[in-house]
PDB file of C-alpha atoms in Angstrom:
ATOM      1  CA  ASP R   2       8.797  -9.624 -14.750  1.00  0.00           C
ATOM      2  CA  LYS R   3      11.575  -7.370 -16.038  1.00  0.00           C
ATOM      3  CA  ASN R   4      10.226  -4.438 -13.970  1.00  0.00           C
ATOM      4  CA  ASP R   5      10.490  -6.274 -10.621  1.00  0.00           C
ATOM      5  CA  ALA R   6      13.734  -4.432  -9.794  1.00  0.00           C
ATOM      6  CA  ALA R   7      11.794  -1.146  -9.667  1.00  0.00           C
ATOM      7  CA  TRP R   8       9.625  -2.404  -6.770  1.00  0.00           C
ATOM      8  CA  LYS R   9      10.935  -2.177  -3.196  1.00  0.00           C
ATOM      9  CA  ASP R  10       9.702  -4.441  -0.382  1.00  0.00           C
ATOM     10  CA  TYR R  11       8.425  -3.146   2.932  1.00  0.00           C
ATOM     11  CA  ASN R  12      10.031  -4.679   6.005  1.00  0.00           C
ATOM     12  CA  PRO R  13       8.354  -7.840   7.429  1.00  0.00           C
ATOM     13  CA  LYS R  14       6.620  -5.973  10.289  1.00  0.00           C
ATOM     14  CA  GLN R  15       5.215  -3.373   7.895  1.00  0.00           C
ATOM     15  CA  CYS R  16       4.052  -6.137   5.537  1.00  0.00           C
ATOM     16  CA  GLU R  17       2.205  -7.862   8.368  1.00  0.00           C
ATOM     17  CA  ASP R  18       0.560  -4.614   9.531  1.00  0.00           C
ATOM     18  CA  ILE R  19      -0.320  -3.525   5.986  1.00  0.00           C
ATOM     19  CA  GLU R  20      -1.939  -6.905   5.267  1.00  0.00           C
ATOM     20  CA  LYS R  21      -3.954  -6.786   8.518  1.00  0.00           C
ATOM     21  CA  SER R  22      -5.227  -3.334   7.593  1.00  0.00           C
ATOM     22  CA  PHE R  23      -6.056  -4.425   4.042  1.00  0.00           C
ATOM     23  CA  VAL R  24      -7.903  -7.587   5.145  1.00  0.00           C
ATOM     24  CA  GLY R  25      -9.625  -5.571   7.897  1.00  0.00           C
ATOM     25  CA  LYS R  26     -11.076  -3.297   5.187  1.00  0.00           C
ATOM     26  CA  SER R  27      -9.262  -0.170   6.309  1.00  0.00           C
ATOM     27  CA  LEU R  28      -9.121   2.612   3.746  1.00  0.00           C
ATOM     28  CA  THR R  29      -5.583   3.680   4.672  1.00  0.00           C
ATOM     29  CA  TYR R  30      -2.539   2.585   6.642  1.00  0.00           C
ATOM     30  CA  ASN R  31       0.085   4.994   8.034  1.00  0.00           C
ATOM     31  CA  LEU R  32       3.571   3.614   7.459  1.00  0.00           C
ATOM     32  CA  ASP R  33       5.135   6.307   9.647  1.00  0.00           C
ATOM     33  CA  ASN R  34       4.756  10.055  10.206  1.00  0.00           C
ATOM     34  CA  THR R  35       5.647  10.779   6.580  1.00  0.00           C
ATOM     35  CA  TYR R  36       3.985   8.129   4.395  1.00  0.00           C
ATOM     36  CA  ALA R  37       0.659   6.307   4.226  1.00  0.00           C
ATOM     37  CA  ILE R  38      -0.993   3.795   1.910  1.00  0.00           C
ATOM     38  CA  ALA R  39      -4.459   4.281   0.429  1.00  0.00           C
ATOM     39  CA  PHE R  40      -5.925   0.877  -0.410  1.00  0.00           C
ATOM     40  CA  CYS R  41      -8.752   1.940  -2.708  1.00  0.00           C
ATOM     41  CA  ASP R  42      -7.747   4.972  -4.711  1.00  0.00           C
ATOM     42  CA  ALA R  43     -10.485   5.099  -7.357  1.00  0.00           C
ATOM     43  CA  ASP R  44      -8.156   6.090 -10.194  1.00  0.00           C
ATOM     44  CA  GLU R  45      -4.841   4.445  -9.386  1.00  0.00           C
ATOM     45  CA  GLY R  46      -5.568   1.425  -7.186  1.00  0.00           C
ATOM     46  CA  MET R  47      -3.303   1.050  -4.119  1.00  0.00           C
ATOM     47  CA  VAL R  48      -0.919   3.971  -3.654  1.00  0.00           C
ATOM     48  CA  GLN R  49       1.695   5.151  -1.155  1.00  0.00           C
ATOM     49  CA  TYR R  50       1.623   8.906  -0.596  1.00  0.00           C
ATOM     50  CA  ARG R  51       3.223  11.630   1.508  1.00  0.00           C
ATOM     51  CA  ILE R  52       0.909  12.618   4.359  1.00  0.00           C
ATOM     52  CA  ASP R  53       1.919  16.288   4.034  1.00  0.00           C
ATOM     53  CA  ASP R  54       1.649  16.321   0.221  1.00  0.00           C
ATOM     54  CA  THR R  55      -0.930  13.867  -1.156  1.00  0.00           C
ATOM     55  CA  GLY R  56      -0.008  14.903  -4.687  1.00  0.00           C
ATOM     56  CA  ARG R  57       3.231  12.957  -4.291  1.00  0.00           C
ATOM     57  CA  TRP R  58       2.440   9.255  -4.597  1.00  0.00           C
ATOM     58  CA  ARG R  59       3.508   5.974  -6.159  1.00  0.00           C
ATOM     59  CA  SER R  60       1.734   2.726  -6.874  1.00  0.00           C
ATOM     60  CA  VAL R  61       1.853  -0.151  -4.400  1.00  0.00           C
ATOM     61  CA  ARG R  62       1.818  -3.766  -5.536  1.00  0.00           C
ATOM     62  CA  ARG R  63       0.272  -6.360  -3.229  1.00  0.00           C
ATOM     63  CA  ARG R  64       1.493  -9.949  -3.263  1.00  0.00           C
ATOM     64  CA  GLY R  65      -0.953 -11.862  -1.127  1.00  0.00           C
ATOM     65  CA  PRO R  66      -3.986 -14.124  -1.317  1.00  0.00           C
ATOM     66  CA  ARG R  67      -6.413 -12.938  -3.962  1.00  0.00           C
ATOM     67  CA  ASN R  68      -9.532 -14.177  -2.172  1.00  0.00           C
ATOM     68  CA  VAL R  69      -9.797 -11.220   0.244  1.00  0.00           C
ATOM     69  CA  ASP R  70     -13.335  -9.811   0.521  1.00  0.00           C
ATOM     70  CA  ARG R  71     -13.063  -6.011   0.308  1.00  0.00           C
ATOM     71  CA  SER R  72     -16.720  -5.449  -0.588  1.00  0.00           C
ATOM     72  CA  GLY R  73     -18.377  -2.566   1.184  1.00  0.00           C
ATOM     73  CA  VAL R  74     -15.184  -0.516   1.392  1.00  0.00           C
TER      74      VAL R  74
END
């Protein structure tokens, strides 16, 4: 995809922790004291946002198995 350069990867430890939270049906994951990820934003899908200013956000793209059961979240 020509837009792939616009996406930035999380480090391997963050990726592992984010995936565990996603598969574990968490609603959010705190990356650090500044940023968090909301897995099920009703309007935008997965987003990363500033904890102190939730109006500042960007989309998150997941590259993992598609057969994850998130029902009931």
